[in-house]
Amino acid sequence: QSALTQPASVSGSPGQSITISCTGTSSDVGGYNYVSWYQQHPGKAPKLMIYDVSNRPSGVSNRFSGSKSGNTASLTISGLQAEDEADYYCSSYTSSSTLSVVFGGGTKLTVL
Amino acid sequence: QVQLQESGPGLVKPSETLSLTCAVSGYSISSGYYWGWIRQPPGKGLEWIGSIYHSGSTYYNPSLKSRVTISVDTSKNQFSLKLSSVTAADTAVYYCARSTRSDVDIWGQGTMVTVSS
């Protein structure tokens, strides 16, 4: 199964908004509303930020939002803060081959 | 508070079998959810290895399926990963995780496993 496609890096200044894309196929992102987003700081385990395309777990800032159009999902972070600098990964349920989950390659967010 | 803790050897020889265990506290594995493993090679992205449903059904990454076994021990409230015939490409941080069908809500802290002679 192929990984979902994310930009290698994005950047923004404090207070600005950024969007990270995650492109898959009709067998994963486009076929199901089961896209998740994770934030990972260096040396730490990933943290769930968005699930089922646009839902935030309890405790996650409402500055984080998710959406999907066709085979592409997006994570938007508004009001960028220094602590948002991290790697971000998308994932999706996939029906290709066997029941499984596929991750994106990850995006490094730099807060300028 | 649900917590997951990985344990196992940090060094495995090529061609041998990597074995890790994940101890779960604060939640009974037999109550629900999927329980699985995800790995991350140094400096690289996340790779889903596989998961086991509380009922015992297993789901594996097709690229690893021939070498992977995930099992559950409900009496000890833990689950395990076995990855056979390892090579240097299997060197990674291995995370155990609790998930729904598609998202991981609880992660272990991760354990580094190096494959080297």
XYZ file of N, CA and C in Angstrom:
687
model
N 0.838 -1.191 0.000
C 0.000 0.000 0.000
C 0.875 1.243 0.000
N 0.531 2.257 -0.815
C 1.337 3.467 -0.910
C 0.961 4.426 0.196
N 1.975 5.174 0.636
C 1.734 6.176 1.659
C 0.928 7.322 1.063
N 0.197 8.008 1.915
C -0.505 9.214 1.498
C 0.532 10.312 1.243
N 0.200 11.257 0.362
C 1.154 12.282 -0.036
C 0.943 13.587 0.723
N 1.986 14.014 1.425
C 1.979 15.291 2.139
C 3.165 16.126 1.667
N 3.061 17.466 1.756
C 4.236 18.288 1.470
C 5.299 18.040 2.530
N 6.558 18.092 2.133
C 7.635 17.818 3.083
C 7.713 18.877 4.175
N 7.406 20.114 3.813
C 7.515 21.190 4.793
C 6.562 22.327 4.473
N 6.151 23.011 5.521
C 5.380 24.238 5.403
C 5.886 25.175 6.488
N 5.650 26.443 6.313
C 6.075 27.411 7.327
C 5.092 28.566 7.397
N 5.121 29.250 8.536
C 4.268 30.404 8.725
C 4.738 31.213 9.911
N 4.300 32.435 9.979
C 4.671 33.320 11.084
C 3.643 33.227 12.186
N 4.041 33.568 13.396
C 3.075 33.557 14.510
C 1.837 34.376 14.173
N 0.676 33.796 14.499
C -0.581 34.472 14.248
C -1.203 34.143 12.898
N -0.397 33.670 11.967
C -0.915 33.327 10.648
C -1.600 31.963 10.672
N -2.210 31.611 9.534
C -2.822 30.297 9.349
C -2.062 29.528 8.281
N -1.971 28.226 8.465
C -1.355 27.375 7.453
C -2.261 26.172 7.206
N -2.094 25.571 6.047
C -2.848 24.372 5.711
C -1.897 23.313 5.183
N -2.066 22.094 5.683
C -1.280 20.952 5.235
C -2.207 20.002 4.497
N -1.820 19.613 3.301
C -2.654 18.718 2.506
C -2.207 17.268 2.651
N -3.115 16.374 2.340
C -2.870 14.935 2.440
C -3.664 14.274 1.319
N -2.966 13.806 0.302
C -3.639 13.277 -0.871
C -3.527 11.761 -0.955
N -4.647 11.133 -1.162
C -4.691 9.684 -1.287
C -5.463 9.270 -2.519
N -6.243 8.226 -2.374
C -7.028 7.696 -3.487
C -8.456 7.416 -3.032
N -9.236 6.885 -3.935
C -10.621 6.542 -3.595
C -10.692 5.321 -2.686
N -9.555 4.624 -2.524
C -9.522 3.452 -1.635
C -9.207 3.835 -0.196
N -8.823 5.076 0.005
C -8.524 5.494 1.376
C -9.179 6.847 1.670
N -8.450 7.928 1.490
C -8.979 9.260 1.852
C -10.324 9.543 1.200
N -10.423 9.293 -0.079
C -11.642 9.635 -0.804
C -12.817 8.725 -0.542
N -12.538 7.537 -0.038
C -13.596 6.560 0.109
C -14.229 6.480 1.482
N -13.596 7.069 2.459
C -14.083 6.950 3.843
C -13.848 8.250 4.601
N -14.675 8.495 5.574
C -14.480 9.662 6.453
C -13.695 9.248 7.687
N -12.562 8.584 7.430
C -11.722 8.083 8.513
C -10.301 8.617 8.348
N -10.170 9.930 8.258
C -8.861 10.571 8.169
C -8.506 11.159 9.527
N -7.275 10.930 9.932
C -6.796 11.444 11.215
C -5.536 12.267 10.990
N -5.259 13.149 11.946
C -4.038 13.955 11.920
C -3.336 13.857 13.265
N -1.995 13.755 13.198
C -1.180 13.626 14.403
C -0.093 14.692 14.408
N 0.206 15.163 15.613
C 1.309 16.104 15.834
C 2.414 15.360 16.578
N 3.646 15.514 16.132
C 4.764 14.861 16.796
C 5.913 15.832 17.018
N 6.219 16.084 18.275
C 7.400 16.864 18.621
C 8.609 15.947 18.706
N 9.821 16.482 18.498
C 11.026 15.641 18.482
C 11.168 14.789 19.731
N 11.417 13.505 19.512
C 11.635 12.577 20.614
C 10.395 12.170 21.374
N 9.231 12.591 20.883
C 7.986 12.285 21.563
C 7.096 11.387 20.704
N 6.132 10.740 21.356
C 5.144 9.968 20.625
C 4.161 10.925 19.936
N 3.601 10.505 18.824
C 2.592 11.346 18.163
C 1.383 11.568 19.067
N 0.657 12.657 18.778
C -0.548 13.006 19.514
C -1.678 13.195 18.520
N -2.818 12.580 18.793
C -3.978 12.704 17.926
C -4.546 14.117 18.012
N -4.681 14.775 16.863
C -5.198 16.141 16.820
C -6.579 16.225 16.160
N -6.800 15.385 15.170
C -8.069 15.357 14.444
C -8.395 13.904 14.112
N -9.668 13.518 14.260
C -10.083 12.189 13.831
C -11.373 12.281 13.032
N -11.635 11.255 12.252
C -12.832 11.229 11.400
C -12.970 12.529 10.608
N -11.903 12.927 9.968
C -11.785 14.093 9.077
C -11.752 15.432 9.803
N -12.713 15.653 10.723
C -12.848 17.024 11.248
C -13.157 17.110 12.735
N -13.053 16.008 13.436
C -13.376 16.018 14.867
C -12.119 16.194 15.722
N -12.233 17.014 16.740
C -11.119 17.233 17.665
C -11.330 16.448 18.951
N -10.295 15.709 19.381
C -10.392 15.061 20.698
C -10.481 16.121 21.786
N -10.999 15.705 22.934
C -11.062 16.613 24.067
C -9.662 17.121 24.415
N -9.548 18.411 24.612
C -8.276 18.995 25.008
C -7.454 19.577 23.868
N -7.833 19.291 22.649
C -7.113 19.844 21.494
C -7.688 21.219 21.157
N -6.796 22.158 20.955
C -7.194 23.533 20.681
C -8.077 23.639 19.437
N -9.057 24.536 19.498
C -9.920 24.745 18.327
C -9.204 25.526 17.224
N -7.926 25.827 17.411
C -7.130 26.407 16.324
C -6.819 25.351 15.257
N -7.019 24.092 15.622
C -6.778 22.994 14.693
C -8.111 22.546 14.093
N -8.157 22.460 12.770
C -9.376 22.013 12.114
C -9.027 21.146 10.908
N -9.934 20.243 10.559
C -9.712 19.340 9.445
C -10.865 19.361 8.461
N -10.556 19.024 7.221
C -11.582 18.971 6.181
C -11.146 17.982 5.114
N -12.059 17.719 4.177
C -11.739 16.801 3.090
C -12.526 17.176 1.849
N -11.866 17.038 0.705
C -12.536 17.231 -0.571
C -11.982 16.195 -1.547
N -12.846 15.315 -1.983
C -12.399 14.255 -2.874
C -11.356 13.380 -2.219
N -10.233 13.212 -2.890
C -9.166 12.358 -2.372
C -8.136 13.116 -1.538
N -8.409 14.378 -1.215
C -7.460 15.187 -0.457
C -8.072 15.695 0.837
N -7.369 15.414 1.930
C -7.739 15.946 3.238
C -6.795 17.081 3.591
N -7.257 17.949 4.483
C -6.441 19.096 4.876
C -6.522 19.336 6.367
N -5.401 19.784 6.911
C -5.324 20.229 8.299
C -4.991 21.715 8.265
N -5.812 22.504 8.944
C -5.555 23.936 9.043
C -5.262 24.303 10.483
N -4.197 25.055 10.673
C -3.842 25.570 11.991
C -3.925 27.085 11.900
N -4.806 27.662 12.706
C -4.956 29.108 12.691
C -4.257 29.709 13.905
N -3.943 30.984 13.827
C -3.279 31.658 14.939
C -2.008 30.934 15.363
N -1.134 30.667 14.405
C 0.080 29.898 14.673
C 0.804 30.355 15.931
N 1.261 29.366 16.698
C 2.041 29.638 17.895
C 3.359 28.863 17.805
N 4.343 29.318 18.548
C 5.662 28.688 18.499
C 5.591 27.195 18.818
N 4.708 26.833 19.748
C 4.628 25.424 20.150
C 3.969 24.534 19.101
N 3.448 25.137 18.034
C 2.867 24.340 16.957
C 3.957 23.754 16.061
N 5.189 24.254 16.200
C 6.280 23.739 15.375
C 6.512 22.269 15.715
N 6.333 21.417 14.721
C 6.376 19.963 14.921
C 6.217 19.284 13.565
N 6.272 17.975 13.586
C 5.933 17.179 12.401
C 4.458 16.795 12.491
N 3.795 16.807 11.349
C 2.382 16.451 11.292
C 2.181 15.311 10.297
N 1.419 14.317 10.728
C 1.143 13.159 9.890
C -0.362 12.987 9.722
N -0.766 12.661 8.509
C -2.155 12.270 8.293
C -2.196 10.747 8.204
N -3.350 10.196 8.421
C -3.550 8.770 8.218
C -4.981 8.539 7.769
N -5.195 7.403 7.161
C -6.533 7.061 6.695
C -6.758 5.568 6.767
N -7.982 5.207 7.036
C -8.397 3.825 6.865
C -8.300 3.525 5.374
N -7.887 2.299 5.026
C -7.807 1.942 3.625
C -8.368 0.555 3.401
N -9.037 0.396 2.271
C -9.600 -0.903 1.933
C -8.744 -1.634 0.892
N -7.622 -1.060 0.539
C -6.763 -1.722 -0.447
C -6.074 -2.914 0.200
N -6.030 -3.997 -0.501
C -5.391 -5.231 -0.054
C -6.114 -5.864 1.134
N -5.831 -5.378 2.327
C -6.524 -5.884 3.514
C -6.976 -4.707 4.361
N -7.793 -4.995 5.334
C -8.186 -3.934 6.252
C -6.937 -3.385 6.921
N -6.678 -2.101 6.790
C -5.461 -1.552 7.363
C -5.519 -0.029 7.394
N -4.451 0.521 7.863
C -4.314 1.967 7.997
C -3.066 2.392 7.246
N -3.148 3.523 6.575
C -1.988 4.043 5.858
C -1.679 5.448 6.351
N -0.396 5.750 6.506
C 0.043 7.073 6.955
C 0.579 7.902 5.789
N 0.569 9.208 5.980
C 1.258 10.104 5.069
C 2.734 10.151 5.438
N 3.535 10.749 4.558
C 4.974 10.798 4.790
C 5.404 11.818 5.833
N 4.492 12.688 6.239
C 4.806 13.669 7.265
C 5.158 15.033 6.700
N 4.816 16.083 7.435
C 5.109 17.461 7.056
C 5.749 18.182 8.230
N 6.894 18.786 7.996
C 7.571 19.556 9.027
C 7.036 20.991 8.995
N 6.411 21.410 10.099
C 5.908 22.772 10.217
C 6.923 23.629 10.960
N 7.358 24.679 10.323
C 8.267 25.626 10.949
C 7.535 26.921 11.215
N 7.603 27.380 12.465
C 7.014 28.674 12.823
C 8.144 29.703 12.810
N 8.074 30.623 11.882
C 9.167 31.556 11.629
C 9.348 32.584 12.730
N -6.888 6.680 33.882
C -6.007 7.125 32.798
C -5.363 5.896 32.129
N -5.604 5.767 30.850
C -5.075 4.633 30.114
C -3.612 4.873 29.764
N -2.774 3.891 30.048
C -1.358 3.998 29.720
C -0.868 2.716 29.064
N 0.045 2.893 28.100
C 0.649 1.759 27.411
C 2.163 1.839 27.581
N 2.789 0.699 27.823
C 4.223 0.671 28.034
C 4.853 -0.489 27.279
N 5.747 -0.146 26.340
C 6.446 -1.179 25.574
C 7.630 -1.741 26.359
N 7.944 -3.005 26.112
C 9.137 -3.603 26.688
C 9.675 -4.652 25.729
N 10.994 -4.872 25.815
C 11.630 -5.861 24.951
C 13.062 -5.480 24.664
N 13.796 -6.355 23.998
C 15.213 -6.099 23.697
C 15.404 -4.875 22.814
N 16.432 -4.109 23.088
C 16.738 -2.960 22.261
C 17.665 -3.295 21.099
N 18.211 -4.490 21.117
C 19.141 -4.920 20.066
C 18.777 -6.340 19.621
N 18.606 -6.501 18.328
C 18.262 -7.806 17.752
C 19.216 -8.092 16.588
N 19.656 -9.333 16.480
C 20.579 -9.701 15.406
C 19.825 -9.923 14.090
N 20.461 -9.621 12.971
C 19.838 -9.886 11.667
C 19.420 -11.345 11.547
N 18.288 -11.559 10.907
C 17.654 -12.860 10.646
C 16.902 -13.410 11.860
N 17.050 -12.782 13.019
C 16.343 -13.266 14.200
C 14.952 -12.640 14.302
N 14.248 -12.971 15.378
C 12.881 -12.478 15.561
C 12.837 -11.381 16.617
N 12.245 -10.254 16.252
C 12.032 -9.137 17.168
C 10.759 -9.420 17.956
N 10.855 -9.321 19.283
C 9.685 -9.561 20.133
C 9.497 -8.411 21.100
N 8.317 -7.814 21.085
C 7.980 -6.717 21.988
C 6.642 -6.989 22.655
N 6.502 -6.478 23.861
C 5.252 -6.591 24.613
C 4.793 -5.210 25.020
N 3.486 -5.026 25.046
C 2.890 -3.766 25.472
C 1.954 -4.032 26.643
N 2.296 -3.502 27.805
C 1.459 -3.639 28.987
C 0.463 -2.487 29.039
N -0.804 -2.836 29.248
C -1.873 -1.840 29.278
C -2.367 -1.654 30.704
N -2.479 -0.427 31.147
C -3.035 -0.136 32.463
C -4.154 0.892 32.329
N -5.124 0.795 33.212
C -6.227 1.736 33.198
C -7.370 1.366 32.277
N -7.271 0.258 31.588
C -8.327 -0.200 30.679
C -8.130 -1.676 30.401
N -9.226 -2.420 30.338
C -9.156 -3.842 30.040
C -9.187 -4.065 28.524
N -8.169 -4.740 28.016
C -8.075 -5.009 26.574
C -9.328 -5.699 26.059
N -9.900 -6.587 26.856
C -11.046 -7.380 26.413
C -12.331 -6.557 26.329
N -12.267 -5.294 26.761
C -13.465 -4.438 26.746
C -13.718 -3.802 25.383
N -12.700 -3.748 24.552
C -12.922 -3.159 23.227
C -11.671 -2.542 22.648
N -11.831 -1.874 21.521
C -10.771 -1.196 20.786
C -9.862 -2.184 20.034
N -9.068 -1.605 19.136
C -8.000 -2.315 18.461
C -6.705 -1.999 19.196
N -5.789 -2.961 19.198
C -4.511 -2.809 19.894
C -3.416 -3.150 18.892
N -2.500 -2.217 18.672
C -1.581 -2.452 17.572
C -0.202 -1.850 17.739
N 0.539 -1.933 16.641
C 1.919 -1.496 16.616
C 2.183 -0.604 15.405
N 2.965 0.425 15.637
C 3.382 1.380 14.618
C 4.870 1.618 14.814
N 5.608 1.758 13.731
C 7.037 1.989 13.881
C 7.490 3.216 13.104
N 8.666 3.717 13.498
C 9.210 4.918 12.877
C 10.729 4.789 12.781
N 11.246 4.502 11.594
C 12.709 4.459 11.415
C 13.319 5.816 11.736
N 14.566 5.828 12.167
C 15.216 7.100 12.526
C 15.112 8.134 11.401
N 14.582 9.316 11.737
C 14.476 10.401 10.774
C 13.416 10.225 9.710
N 12.583 9.197 9.858
C 11.579 8.929 8.828
C 10.159 8.974 9.400
N 9.189 8.646 8.556
C 7.801 8.743 8.945
C 7.268 7.495 9.629
N 5.975 7.544 9.931
C 5.304 6.467 10.642
C 4.867 5.367 9.680
N 4.943 4.140 10.162
C 4.487 2.992 9.379
C 3.621 2.110 10.261
N 2.389 1.887 9.831
C 1.472 1.014 10.557
C 1.886 -0.421 10.329
N 2.069 -1.171 11.409
C 2.491 -2.566 11.313
C 1.270 -3.487 11.318
N 0.373 -3.263 12.256
C -0.803 -4.099 12.339
C -1.520 -3.911 13.662
N -2.673 -4.549 13.772
C -3.433 -4.442 15.009
C -4.277 -5.690 15.219
N -4.747 -5.843 16.449
C -5.596 -6.963 16.820
C -6.819 -6.400 17.516
N -7.986 -6.884 17.127
C -9.208 -6.444 17.762
C -9.345 -7.186 19.088
N -10.116 -6.644 20.005
C -10.245 -7.272 21.318
C -10.805 -8.681 21.202
N -11.494 -8.958 20.106
C -12.065 -10.303 19.903
C -11.019 -11.296 19.393
N -9.855 -10.764 18.941
C -8.793 -11.631 18.457
C -8.512 -11.526 16.965
N -9.377 -10.858 16.220
C -9.135 -10.683 14.771
C -7.918 -9.809 14.548
N -7.095 -10.200 13.582
C -5.863 -9.453 13.325
C -5.867 -8.815 11.940
N -5.158 -7.702 11.840
C -5.042 -6.945 10.599
C -3.588 -6.505 10.467
N -2.970 -6.843 9.339
C -1.553 -6.568 9.172
C -1.288 -5.726 7.925
N -0.217 -4.921 7.991
C 0.273 -4.216 6.818
C 0.683 -5.265 5.776
N 0.130 -5.179 4.581
C 0.453 -6.194 3.564
C 1.946 -6.351 3.304
N 2.699 -5.276 3.439
C 4.134 -5.348 3.149
C 4.906 -6.089 4.231
N 4.298 -6.305 5.387
C 4.964 -6.983 6.494
C 4.260 -8.268 6.901
N 3.121 -8.523 6.299
C 2.228 -9.582 6.756
C 2.898 -10.946 6.903
N 3.807 -11.272 6.002
C 4.433 -12.601 6.043
C 5.375 -12.762 7.232
N 5.734 -11.664 7.883
C 6.715 -11.741 8.977
C 6.131 -11.333 10.335
N 4.904 -10.880 10.365
C 4.346 -10.286 11.587
C 3.307 -11.186 12.256
N 3.376 -11.215 13.596
C 2.326 -11.832 14.387
C 2.035 -10.924 15.569
N 0.770 -10.571 15.740
C 0.325 -9.806 16.902
C -0.649 -10.672 17.682
N -0.428 -10.741 18.984
C -1.272 -11.575 19.833
C -1.634 -10.833 21.108
N -2.658 -11.324 21.772
C -3.155 -10.706 23.006
C -3.149 -11.717 24.144
N -2.770 -11.276 25.319
C -2.874 -12.070 26.536
C -3.792 -11.306 27.491
N -5.064 -11.644 27.467
C -6.030 -10.889 28.277
C -5.815 -11.117 29.767
N -5.266 -12.256 30.145
C -5.034 -12.530 31.571
C -3.999 -11.578 32.168
N -3.067 -11.132 31.315
C -2.033 -10.185 31.755
C -2.323 -8.773 31.269
N -3.421 -8.602 30.549
C -3.794 -7.312 29.958
C -2.638 -6.717 29.153
N -2.109 -7.517 28.261
C -1.028 -7.062 27.417
C -1.123 -7.689 26.027
N -0.445 -7.081 25.085
C -0.397 -7.655 23.750
C 1.035 -7.586 23.232
N 1.316 -8.392 22.213
C 2.693 -8.583 21.781
C 2.865 -8.496 20.275
N 4.093 -8.205 19.888
C 4.483 -8.154 18.480
C 5.659 -9.092 18.261
N 5.578 -9.882 17.222
C 6.719 -10.674 16.778
C 6.954 -10.364 15.301
N 8.185 -10.000 14.971
C 8.573 -9.700 13.596
C 9.785 -10.573 13.278
N 9.608 -11.488 12.354
C 10.655 -12.467 12.063
C 11.599 -11.998 10.962
N 12.721 -12.692 10.872
C 13.713 -12.472 9.804
C 14.060 -10.997 9.635
N 14.425 -10.356 10.729
C 14.666 -8.913 10.680
C 15.967 -8.574 9.954
N 15.967 -7.381 9.377
C 17.159 -6.817 8.736
C 17.363 -5.404 9.285
N 18.415 -4.759 8.831
C 18.695 -3.399 9.286
C 17.531 -2.451 8.977
N 16.754 -2.763 7.955
C 15.608 -1.924 7.589
C 14.507 -1.939 8.641
N 14.583 -2.881 9.562
C 13.582 -2.957 10.631
C 14.001 -2.144 11.856
N 15.157 -1.523 11.812
C 15.591 -0.639 12.895
C 14.655 0.556 12.986
N 14.077 0.768 14.155
C 13.069 1.818 14.291
C 12.661 1.991 15.748
N 11.948 3.074 16.013
C 11.212 3.202 17.267
C 9.879 2.495 17.061
N 9.554 1.590 17.954
C 8.305 0.844 17.866
C 7.349 1.362 18.934
N 6.157 1.776 18.480
C 5.122 2.262 19.379
C 3.992 1.239 19.465
N 3.516 0.984 20.683
C 2.267 0.256 20.788
C 1.152 1.293 20.937
N -0.062 0.901 20.578
C -1.116 1.895 20.478
C -2.495 1.284 20.658
N -3.411 2.119 21.164
C -4.817 1.775 21.194
C -5.512 2.573 20.092
N -6.357 1.904 19.349
C -6.996 2.620 18.248
C -8.430 2.185 18.040
N -9.149 3.041 17.324
C -10.438 2.660 16.783
C -10.135 2.022 15.425
N -11.112 1.975 14.530
C -10.831 1.406 13.205
C -9.698 2.156 12.515
N -9.580 3.464 12.771
C -8.677 4.236 11.925
C -7.801 5.250 12.640
N -8.055 5.536 13.902
C -7.227 6.535 14.552
C -6.698 6.031 15.894
N -5.496 6.466 16.207
C -4.835 6.056 17.447
C -5.047 7.132 18.497
N -5.746 6.781 19.568
C -5.984 7.799 20.595
C -5.017 7.696 21.760
N -4.404 6.542 21.951
C -3.428 6.370 23.029
C -2.171 5.718 22.454
N -1.028 6.337 22.710
C 0.261 5.834 22.240
C 1.140 5.471 23.429
N 1.952 4.435 23.268
C 3.013 4.191 24.214
C 4.120 5.207 23.992
N 5.110 5.209 24.856
C 6.193 6.181 24.719
C 7.163 5.817 23.609
N 7.123 4.557 23.169
C 8.006 4.103 22.106
C 9.265 3.455 22.655
N 9.758 2.460 21.930
C 10.995 1.799 22.309
C 11.852 1.618 21.063
N 13.119 1.977 21.187
C 14.034 1.895 20.038
C 14.562 0.473 19.911
N 14.446 -0.090 18.735
C 14.996 -1.408 18.451
C 15.992 -1.284 17.305
N 17.198 -1.731 17.559
C 18.254 -1.702 16.545
C 18.553 -3.115 16.088
N 18.623 -3.307 14.787
C 18.986 -4.603 14.219
C 20.434 -4.527 13.771
N 21.275 -5.278 14.471
C 22.705 -5.250 14.174
C 23.381 -6.476 14.768
N 24.422 -6.922 14.118
C 25.174 -8.067 14.641
C 26.229 -7.610 15.650
